[in-house]
Amino acid sequence: MLEELYREIILDHYAHPRNRGRLEGAEIAVEGVNPSCGDEISLYARVRDGRLEEVRFEGRGCSISQASASMMTEAVRGKTLAEAGQLADRFKAMMHGQPPDEEQLGELVALQGVRRFPVRIKCATLAWVALQQGLREYEAGRPARVVTSSEDEL
Ligand code: ZN
């Protein structure tokens, strides 16, 4: 039953992605690529008072990668940069086998079933790796629109 619910959550985000589209004038704009599956993500975020006021994404690829990006935008919107980074760490830890922190991760736990398919883990983490890259670039004061193909990190 739980697996069925998880599958429904993922398919719903894939069919009806939240926060999809470009964000003009975003302080954070970063691209992530998962060459092993062909997934692509462009992530945009507006930063105000140290918080991710608005988060959007564009992309194409498999249902896991796009659903994960959609879920990520909902999960980090309104969070401080530090909180968003911590959530990314928690999510990646879950995908790499740690027991999920359900209170913090919320519906993101729906993606934990992907762990059974190691080749797809990178699909689920792509948007989060892009987010972490974007946060690092922003905090380093680098201009937006950095292209990354950080496969090693996925
Ligand atoms: Zn994929």
mmCIF file of N, CA, C and O and ligand atoms in Angstrom, residues 34 37 39 62 65 120 123, ligand 1:
data_model
loop_
_atom_site.group_PDB
_atom_site.id
_atom_site.type_symbol
_atom_site.label_atom_id
_atom_site.label_comp_id
_atom_site.label_asym_id
_atom_site.label_seq_id
_atom_site.Cartn_x
_atom_site.Cartn_y
_atom_site.Cartn_z
ATOM 1 N N ASN A 34 22.556 14.645 -15.863
ATOM 2 C CA ASN A 34 22.840 13.261 -15.454
ATOM 3 C C ASN A 34 23.052 12.438 -16.716
ATOM 4 O O ASN A 34 22.095 11.902 -17.279
ATOM 5 N N CYS A 37 21.543 8.891 -17.687
ATOM 6 C CA CYS A 37 20.136 8.684 -18.051
ATOM 7 C C CYS A 37 19.658 9.714 -19.064
ATOM 8 O O CYS A 37 18.597 9.568 -19.645
ATOM 9 N N ASP A 39 19.113 12.954 -18.209
ATOM 10 C CA ASP A 39 18.260 13.924 -17.517
ATOM 11 C C ASP A 39 18.934 15.293 -17.480
ATOM 12 O O ASP A 39 20.144 15.390 -17.292
ATOM 13 N N CYS A 62 13.739 11.513 -17.314
ATOM 14 C CA CYS A 62 12.865 10.453 -16.826
ATOM 15 C C CYS A 62 11.934 10.961 -15.714
ATOM 16 O O CYS A 62 12.143 12.034 -15.150
ATOM 17 N N SER A 65 13.633 11.854 -12.291
ATOM 18 C CA SER A 65 14.405 13.099 -12.234
ATOM 19 C C SER A 65 13.485 14.318 -12.195
ATOM 20 O O SER A 65 13.740 15.266 -11.443
ATOM 21 N N ARG A 120 19.333 4.388 -10.915
ATOM 22 C CA ARG A 120 18.396 5.516 -10.946
ATOM 23 C C ARG A 120 18.595 6.497 -9.795
ATOM 24 O O ARG A 120 17.929 7.531 -9.744
ATOM 25 N N CYS A 123 19.267 9.902 -10.862
ATOM 26 C CA CYS A 123 18.085 10.594 -11.390
ATOM 27 C C CYS A 123 17.397 11.357 -10.251
ATOM 28 O O CYS A 123 16.990 12.502 -10.419
HETATM 29 ZN ZN ZN B 1 16.732 9.537 -15.096
#
